[in-house]
Amino acid sequence: MRGSFMSFLAAVESARSVAVFDSNRSAVRVNGTRMLADLDKLATYGVDPEGGLSRLGFTSAEDSARAFLREAAGRAGLGSTVDQAGNLFLHPGETLPDGPVVLMGSHVDTVRRGGRFDGTYGVVAGLEVLRTLTEHDLPMRHTPVAVAFSNEEGALFPYPFWGSLAVTGQLEAPAAAVDRTGRSIREPLARAGGDLDAIGEAVWPPGTVAAYLELHIEQGPVLESRGIPIGVVTGIVGRTIMEFEVRGKQNHAGTTPMDQRRDALVAAAKLVLRVEALSADRKLCAVSTVGDLAVEPGQANVVPGRARLTAEIRDLDPTRLEVVEALLREETARSARQSGVDVTCVTTMRSAPVRTAAPLQAAIEAAAADLALPAVALHSGAGHDAQMIAAVAPVGMIFVPSRDGISHAPEEHTAPGQLVDGANVLLHATLRA
Ligand code: GLV
Ligand code: MN
Ligand code: MN
């Protein structure tokens, strides 16, 4: 009798402590003021005199931003580690835990004249969640770790997703990596704490990451236009980047008759319109863009002899990406023959579309519901490190609204309250991961 009364008391006590523990867990919030102050500070690294931030991957501006993050982690009693690929990890304890870990983060490099939130928000929020979990000493199934992946944008060294490709063993020919002027990545990588000769050692052993959660601004108009604060990302589009070189015949602009020209720029201009039509008119892929075009020699009185341009296509369906890539090559070759120019084409990047993990989508939805924040499922038209990490671990992504849907531009903006809401969703999704 006494025995059963004691076990009844023990059961009541244990139920009570679970209830207290649960209410502690559900009441916990990030320190929004501290996180917003970190974001303000990071916006001082890489300020471009022409507007926005130009904190390109593997530059001294990015080094300074990363040094700030390491100091901030140190002040919170956290450790930091840089791997051979230049990825920066912030973690409890002196050394990076072996795993399995719950990883939260994104990147702190920007495009040229980009905004202050793309990538950086996810890293700063990851650090803030880590600090919050440590301060409240909340027990977790897996050790939480924050990450800033290196060179996500590939704006200077044209190897987007460098860091997340390296840890997942998908980085091809890193030793040959150079910027557009031919400068090797070796020294800038070493300055960031990496090691080109040992980059293979950055690959994670299987099972290192139990879950990867990336919080990001939406970079598009959906959440703002629907007045919904949280996006639960269901998938991320794939992307193919092709580089074309058009060679015609450089000649005098005054004396060369129009019917005897082999104008590289005119041929390139037709290609620009063909790329636009792939998505805009023919609906063969979700979006298609020529984002870069250079003309040589680039003078008013010279028929251009050479033009180089990029074509980027994106879609959620890998087959459509393959079909469009092949079609663009074939149609461009045919049109080049008709225009009397030579065109070469190299595909410099292919990233596959991915789906996010259903249990992490559910964790994000539940976190938003607990915080009384409306949420909606949507896909990402932008690429993210999560896309690479999906090859080795379950990934989840949370979006917050972008004002006017603008990103990759100085006007990029999200209201402070929305940034804090997103970080709290990351915190509670992490507690569920
Ligand atoms: C990543 O920044 C992208 O261009 O989608
Ligand atoms: Mn970006
Ligand atoms: Mn980004």
Coordinates of C-alpha atoms and ligand atoms in Angstrom, one line a residue:
M1 CA 0.0 0.0 0.0
R2 CA 2.7 2.4 1.2
G3 CA 4.7 1.4 -1.8
S4 CA 2.0 2.2 -4.3
F5 CA 1.3 5.6 -2.5
M6 CA 5.0 6.4 -2.8
S7 CA 4.9 5.6 -6.5
F8 CA 1.8 7.7 -6.9
L9 CA 3.6 10.6 -5.3
A10 CA 6.6 10.1 -7.5
A11 CA 4.3 10.0 -10.6
V12 CA 2.7 13.3 -9.5
E13 CA 6.1 14.9 -8.9
S14 CA 7.4 13.8 -12.2
A15 CA 4.2 15.0 -14.0
R16 CA 4.6 18.3 -12.2
S17 CA 8.3 18.7 -13.2
V18 CA 7.5 17.8 -16.8
A19 CA 4.7 20.5 -16.7
V20 CA 7.2 23.1 -15.2
F21 CA 9.8 22.0 -17.7
D22 CA 7.4 22.3 -20.6
S23 CA 6.1 25.7 -19.5
N24 CA 9.7 26.9 -19.1
R25 CA 10.5 25.7 -22.6
S26 CA 7.4 27.2 -24.2
A27 CA 7.9 30.6 -22.4
V28 CA 11.5 31.0 -23.5
R29 CA 12.2 33.8 -26.1
V30 CA 15.3 35.1 -27.8
N31 CA 16.8 38.4 -26.7
G32 CA 15.5 40.5 -29.6
T33 CA 17.3 43.6 -28.7
R34 CA 20.7 41.8 -28.6
M35 CA 20.1 40.1 -31.9
L36 CA 19.0 43.4 -33.6
A37 CA 22.1 45.1 -32.2
D38 CA 24.3 42.4 -33.7
L39 CA 22.6 42.9 -37.1
D40 CA 23.2 46.6 -36.9
K41 CA 26.9 46.0 -36.1
L42 CA 27.3 43.6 -39.0
A43 CA 25.8 46.1 -41.3
T44 CA 28.9 48.2 -40.7
Y45 CA 31.2 45.7 -42.4
G46 CA 31.5 46.0 -46.1
V47 CA 29.6 49.3 -46.6
D48 CA 29.7 50.2 -50.3
P49 CA 30.1 53.9 -51.0
E50 CA 27.7 53.4 -53.9
G51 CA 25.0 52.0 -51.5
G52 CA 24.3 48.7 -49.7
L53 CA 26.9 46.2 -48.6
S54 CA 29.6 44.7 -50.8
R55 CA 30.9 42.1 -48.3
L56 CA 32.1 39.6 -50.9
G57 CA 33.2 36.1 -49.8
F58 CA 36.8 35.8 -48.8
T59 CA 37.5 39.5 -48.6
S60 CA 38.8 41.5 -45.6
A61 CA 35.2 42.9 -45.0
E62 CA 33.9 39.4 -44.6
D63 CA 36.8 38.5 -42.4
S64 CA 35.9 41.4 -40.1
A65 CA 32.2 40.4 -39.9
R66 CA 33.3 36.8 -39.0
A67 CA 35.7 38.2 -36.4
F68 CA 32.8 40.1 -34.8
L69 CA 30.7 36.9 -34.7
R70 CA 33.6 35.0 -33.0
E71 CA 34.0 37.7 -30.4
A72 CA 30.2 37.8 -29.8
A73 CA 30.2 34.1 -29.3
G74 CA 33.2 34.3 -27.0
R75 CA 31.4 37.0 -24.8
A76 CA 28.6 34.5 -24.4
G77 CA 30.9 31.8 -23.3
L78 CA 30.7 29.9 -26.6
G79 CA 33.5 28.5 -28.7
S80 CA 34.2 29.0 -32.4
T81 CA 35.9 26.8 -35.0
V82 CA 36.8 27.4 -38.7
D83 CA 37.0 24.3 -40.9
Q84 CA 39.3 23.8 -43.9
A85 CA 36.7 25.3 -46.3
G86 CA 36.5 28.5 -44.3
N87 CA 33.1 27.7 -42.7
L88 CA 32.7 29.3 -39.3
F89 CA 31.0 27.3 -36.5
L90 CA 29.8 28.7 -33.2
H91 CA 29.2 26.1 -30.5
P92 CA 29.0 25.4 -26.8
G93 CA 32.4 24.4 -25.4
E94 CA 35.9 24.9 -26.7
T95 CA 35.7 22.4 -29.6
L96 CA 33.2 21.6 -32.3
P97 CA 31.1 18.7 -31.1
D98 CA 31.4 15.5 -33.2
G99 CA 27.6 15.2 -33.6
P100 CA 24.9 14.6 -34.1
V101 CA 24.2 18.3 -33.9
V102 CA 21.3 20.6 -34.7
L103 CA 22.8 23.1 -37.0
M104 CA 21.3 26.6 -37.6
G105 CA 22.7 29.2 -39.9
S106 CA 23.3 30.6 -43.4
H107 CA 26.0 32.9 -44.8
V108 CA 27.5 36.4 -44.1
D109 CA 28.9 37.1 -47.6
T110 CA 26.8 39.4 -49.8
V111 CA 26.4 40.1 -53.5
R112 CA 27.8 43.5 -54.8
R113 CA 25.7 46.3 -53.3
G114 CA 23.5 43.8 -51.6
G115 CA 21.4 44.1 -48.5
R116 CA 22.1 43.6 -44.8
F117 CA 19.8 40.6 -44.1
D118 CA 20.3 38.0 -46.9
G119 CA 22.2 35.2 -45.1
T120 CA 23.4 37.4 -42.2
Y121 CA 20.0 37.3 -40.5
G122 CA 20.1 33.4 -40.4
V123 CA 23.6 33.4 -38.9
V124 CA 22.9 36.1 -36.3
A125 CA 19.6 34.4 -35.3
G126 CA 21.5 31.1 -35.0
L127 CA 23.9 32.7 -32.6
E128 CA 21.1 34.3 -30.7
V129 CA 19.2 31.0 -30.4
L130 CA 22.5 29.3 -29.2
R131 CA 22.9 32.0 -26.6
T132 CA 19.3 31.7 -25.4
L133 CA 19.5 27.9 -25.1
T134 CA 22.8 28.2 -23.2
E135 CA 21.4 30.9 -20.8
H136 CA 18.3 28.9 -20.1
D137 CA 20.2 25.7 -19.9
L138 CA 17.5 23.9 -21.8
P139 CA 18.1 20.2 -22.4
M140 CA 18.3 19.2 -26.1
R141 CA 18.3 15.9 -27.9
H142 CA 21.2 17.1 -30.1
T143 CA 23.9 19.8 -29.4
P144 CA 22.9 23.1 -31.1
V145 CA 25.6 24.7 -33.3
A146 CA 25.4 27.9 -35.4
V147 CA 27.2 28.2 -38.8
A148 CA 28.2 30.8 -41.3
F149 CA 28.9 28.9 -44.5
S150 CA 31.6 30.4 -46.7
N151 CA 31.1 32.0 -50.1
E152 CA 27.4 31.3 -50.6
E153 CA 27.0 34.0 -53.1
G154 CA 30.1 33.4 -55.1
A155 CA 30.3 37.1 -56.0
L156 CA 34.1 37.4 -56.1
F157 CA 35.2 33.8 -56.4
P158 CA 32.5 32.4 -58.7
Y159 CA 31.9 29.2 -56.7
P160 CA 28.5 29.8 -55.0
F161 CA 27.8 27.5 -52.1
W162 CA 31.6 26.8 -51.6
G163 CA 31.3 26.1 -47.9
S164 CA 28.1 24.0 -48.0
L165 CA 29.4 22.0 -51.0
A166 CA 32.6 21.3 -49.2
V167 CA 31.1 19.9 -46.0
T168 CA 28.8 17.6 -48.1
G169 CA 31.7 16.4 -50.3
Q170 CA 30.2 18.0 -53.5
L171 CA 32.8 20.7 -54.1
E172 CA 34.5 20.0 -57.5
A173 CA 38.1 21.0 -58.4
P174 CA 38.6 23.4 -55.5
A175 CA 42.3 23.6 -56.1
A176 CA 41.7 25.3 -59.4
A177 CA 39.4 28.0 -57.9
V178 CA 40.3 31.6 -59.0
D179 CA 38.5 34.9 -59.2
R180 CA 37.7 36.6 -62.5
T181 CA 41.2 38.1 -62.5
G182 CA 42.8 34.7 -62.2
R183 CA 43.8 35.2 -58.5
S184 CA 43.8 31.9 -56.5
I185 CA 41.5 31.4 -53.6
R186 CA 44.4 29.9 -51.6
E187 CA 45.5 33.0 -49.7
P188 CA 42.1 34.5 -49.0
L189 CA 40.9 31.1 -47.8
A190 CA 43.9 30.8 -45.5
R191 CA 43.2 34.3 -44.1
A192 CA 39.7 33.2 -43.3
G193 CA 41.2 30.2 -41.4
G194 CA 40.8 27.5 -44.1
D195 CA 43.3 25.3 -45.9
L196 CA 43.0 24.6 -49.6
D197 CA 45.4 21.6 -49.4
A198 CA 43.3 20.0 -46.7
I199 CA 39.8 20.9 -47.9
G200 CA 38.8 17.2 -48.2
E201 CA 39.0 17.1 -44.4
A202 CA 36.0 19.5 -44.2
V203 CA 33.7 16.8 -45.3
W204 CA 31.3 15.8 -42.5
P205 CA 31.3 12.1 -41.5
P206 CA 27.8 10.5 -42.0
G207 CA 25.4 11.4 -39.2
T208 CA 27.2 14.6 -38.1
V209 CA 24.1 16.7 -38.6
A210 CA 20.7 15.5 -37.2
A211 CA 18.9 18.5 -38.6
Y212 CA 19.8 21.8 -40.4
L213 CA 17.5 24.8 -39.9
E214 CA 18.0 27.9 -42.0
L215 CA 16.1 31.1 -41.2
H216 CA 16.1 33.6 -44.1
I217 CA 14.3 36.6 -45.5
E218 CA 11.9 35.5 -48.2
Q219 CA 13.5 37.7 -50.9
G220 CA 10.2 37.7 -52.7
P221 CA 6.7 39.3 -52.3
V222 CA 4.5 36.4 -51.1
L223 CA 4.5 36.8 -47.3
E224 CA 4.2 40.6 -47.4
S225 CA 1.4 40.6 -49.9
R226 CA -0.6 38.1 -47.9
G227 CA 0.2 39.7 -44.5
I228 CA 1.6 36.5 -43.1
P229 CA 4.7 36.7 -40.8
I230 CA 6.1 33.2 -41.2
G231 CA 6.8 31.1 -44.3
V232 CA 7.4 27.3 -44.0
V233 CA 9.6 26.4 -47.0
T234 CA 8.5 23.2 -48.7
G235 CA 11.2 23.2 -51.5
I236 CA 14.0 25.1 -53.0
V237 CA 14.4 25.6 -56.8
G238 CA 17.3 24.1 -58.7
R239 CA 19.5 26.4 -60.7
T240 CA 21.7 26.1 -63.8
I241 CA 24.2 28.8 -64.8
M242 CA 25.6 28.8 -68.3
E243 CA 28.4 31.1 -69.6
F244 CA 28.3 32.0 -73.3
E245 CA 31.1 33.6 -75.4
V246 CA 30.0 35.1 -78.7
R247 CA 32.8 35.8 -81.2
G248 CA 32.1 37.9 -84.3
K249 CA 34.4 40.2 -86.3
Q250 CA 35.7 43.5 -84.8
N251 CA 35.5 46.2 -87.4
H252 CA 35.0 49.9 -88.2
A253 CA 31.5 51.1 -87.3
G254 CA 31.5 53.8 -90.0
T255 CA 32.7 51.8 -93.0
T256 CA 31.5 48.3 -92.5
P257 CA 28.2 47.9 -94.4
M258 CA 25.3 46.5 -92.3
D259 CA 24.9 43.4 -94.4
Q260 CA 28.6 42.5 -94.0
R261 CA 28.8 42.6 -90.3
R262 CA 29.4 39.8 -87.8
D263 CA 28.4 41.8 -84.7
A264 CA 29.0 39.8 -81.5
L265 CA 26.7 42.1 -79.5
V266 CA 23.8 41.9 -81.8
A267 CA 24.0 38.1 -81.6
A268 CA 24.3 38.3 -77.8
A269 CA 21.3 40.6 -77.7
K270 CA 19.2 38.0 -79.5
L271 CA 20.4 35.5 -77.0
V272 CA 19.3 37.7 -74.1
L273 CA 15.8 37.8 -75.5
R274 CA 15.8 34.1 -76.1
V275 CA 16.7 33.5 -72.5
E276 CA 13.9 35.8 -71.3
A277 CA 11.4 34.0 -73.5
L278 CA 12.2 30.6 -72.1
S279 CA 10.2 31.5 -69.0
A280 CA 8.3 34.6 -69.8
D281 CA 6.7 33.4 -73.1
R282 CA 7.3 29.7 -73.4
K283 CA 6.8 28.8 -69.7
L284 CA 9.5 26.1 -70.0
C285 CA 11.0 27.0 -66.6
A286 CA 10.1 29.2 -63.6
V287 CA 12.5 32.1 -64.3
S288 CA 15.4 32.8 -66.7
T289 CA 17.8 35.7 -66.5
V290 CA 20.9 37.2 -68.2
G291 CA 22.6 38.9 -65.3
D292 CA 25.9 39.7 -66.8
L293 CA 27.0 40.9 -70.2
A294 CA 30.4 42.2 -71.3
V295 CA 31.3 43.6 -74.7
E296 CA 34.7 43.9 -76.3
P297 CA 36.3 46.2 -77.2
G298 CA 33.3 48.3 -76.0
Q299 CA 33.6 51.5 -78.0
A300 CA 31.0 53.6 -79.8
N301 CA 32.8 53.5 -83.1
V302 CA 33.7 49.8 -83.2
V303 CA 31.5 46.8 -84.3
P304 CA 31.8 44.6 -81.2
G305 CA 34.1 41.5 -81.8
R306 CA 33.3 39.6 -78.7
A307 CA 30.6 39.4 -76.1
R308 CA 30.3 37.3 -73.0
L309 CA 27.1 36.7 -71.1
T310 CA 25.6 34.4 -68.5
A311 CA 22.2 32.6 -68.6
E312 CA 20.6 31.5 -65.4
I313 CA 17.5 29.2 -65.3
R314 CA 15.6 28.1 -62.2
D315 CA 12.8 25.6 -61.6
L316 CA 11.5 23.2 -59.0
D317 CA 11.5 20.3 -61.6
P318 CA 15.0 18.8 -62.4
T319 CA 13.7 17.5 -65.8
R320 CA 12.6 20.9 -66.9
L321 CA 16.0 22.3 -66.0
E322 CA 17.7 19.6 -68.1
V323 CA 15.4 20.1 -71.1
V324 CA 15.7 23.9 -71.1
E325 CA 19.5 23.7 -70.8
A326 CA 19.7 21.4 -73.8
L327 CA 17.2 23.5 -75.8
L328 CA 19.1 26.7 -75.1
R329 CA 22.4 25.2 -76.3
E330 CA 20.8 23.9 -79.5
E331 CA 18.8 27.0 -80.4
T332 CA 21.8 29.2 -79.7
A333 CA 24.1 27.2 -81.9
R334 CA 21.5 27.3 -84.8
S335 CA 21.0 31.0 -84.5
A336 CA 24.8 31.6 -84.3
R337 CA 25.2 29.8 -87.6
Q338 CA 22.6 32.1 -89.2
S339 CA 24.3 35.2 -87.8
G340 CA 27.8 34.2 -88.8
V341 CA 29.2 34.3 -85.3
D342 CA 30.8 31.5 -83.2
V343 CA 29.3 30.7 -79.8
T344 CA 30.8 28.6 -77.1
C345 CA 28.9 27.6 -74.0
V346 CA 30.0 26.2 -70.6
T347 CA 27.7 25.2 -67.8
T348 CA 29.4 26.5 -64.7
M349 CA 26.9 25.4 -62.1
R350 CA 24.0 23.0 -61.6
S351 CA 22.2 22.8 -58.3
A352 CA 19.4 20.4 -57.9
P353 CA 15.9 21.3 -56.6
V354 CA 15.3 19.9 -53.1
R355 CA 12.4 19.3 -50.8
T356 CA 12.6 20.2 -47.2
A357 CA 12.1 17.4 -44.6
A358 CA 8.5 16.9 -43.6
P359 CA 9.2 16.5 -39.8
L360 CA 11.1 19.8 -39.8
Q361 CA 8.3 21.5 -41.7
A362 CA 6.0 20.2 -39.0
A363 CA 8.3 21.4 -36.2
I364 CA 8.4 24.9 -37.8
E365 CA 4.6 25.0 -38.2
A366 CA 4.1 23.9 -34.6
A367 CA 6.6 26.5 -33.3
A368 CA 4.8 29.2 -35.2
A369 CA 1.4 28.0 -33.9
D370 CA 2.7 28.0 -30.3
L371 CA 3.9 31.6 -30.8
A372 CA 0.5 32.5 -32.3
L373 CA 2.2 33.5 -35.6
P374 CA 0.3 32.7 -38.8
A375 CA 2.3 30.6 -41.2
V376 CA 2.0 29.6 -44.8
A377 CA 3.8 26.9 -46.9
L378 CA 5.7 28.3 -49.9
H379 CA 8.8 27.4 -52.0
S380 CA 12.0 29.3 -52.3
G381 CA 12.9 30.8 -55.7
A382 CA 16.3 31.7 -54.2
G383 CA 19.1 29.3 -53.7
H384 CA 20.3 28.5 -50.1
D385 CA 23.0 26.5 -48.3
A386 CA 20.1 24.3 -47.1
Q387 CA 19.9 23.0 -50.7
M388 CA 23.4 21.5 -50.5
I389 CA 23.1 20.3 -46.9
A390 CA 19.9 18.4 -48.0
A391 CA 22.3 15.8 -49.7
V392 CA 23.4 14.6 -46.2
A393 CA 20.9 15.7 -43.6
P394 CA 17.2 16.7 -43.2
V395 CA 16.8 20.4 -43.8
G396 CA 14.1 22.9 -42.8
M397 CA 13.7 26.6 -43.8
I398 CA 11.8 29.5 -42.2
F399 CA 11.1 32.7 -44.1
V400 CA 10.1 36.1 -42.8
P401 CA 8.7 38.9 -45.1
S402 CA 10.8 41.1 -47.3
R403 CA 9.6 44.7 -47.8
D404 CA 8.4 45.1 -51.4
G405 CA 9.9 41.7 -52.1
I406 CA 13.3 43.3 -52.7
S407 CA 16.6 41.5 -52.1
H408 CA 20.1 41.4 -53.6
A409 CA 19.8 45.2 -53.4
P410 CA 20.5 47.9 -50.9
E411 CA 16.8 48.5 -50.2
E412 CA 16.4 45.0 -48.7
H413 CA 14.4 45.4 -45.5
T414 CA 12.4 43.4 -42.9
A415 CA 10.7 45.1 -39.9
P416 CA 12.6 44.5 -36.6
G417 CA 9.5 42.8 -35.0
Q418 CA 9.3 40.4 -37.9
L419 CA 13.0 39.5 -37.5
V420 CA 12.5 38.8 -33.8
D421 CA 9.4 36.7 -34.6
G422 CA 11.4 34.6 -37.1
A423 CA 14.2 34.0 -34.5
N424 CA 11.7 32.8 -31.9
V425 CA 10.3 30.4 -34.5
L426 CA 13.8 29.2 -35.1
L427 CA 14.3 28.8 -31.4
H428 CA 11.1 26.7 -30.9
A429 CA 11.7 24.7 -34.0
T430 CA 15.2 23.9 -32.8
L431 CA 13.8 22.8 -29.4
R432 CA 11.6 20.3 -31.4
A433 CA 14.3 19.1 -33.8
Ligands
GLV1 C1 21.3 33.0 -53.9 O1 21.6 34.0 -53.3 C2 20.6 33.0 -55.1 O2 21.0 33.7 -56.0 O3 19.5 32.4 -55.1
MN2 MN 21.7 35.9 -51.8
MN3 MN 21.1 34.0 -48.8

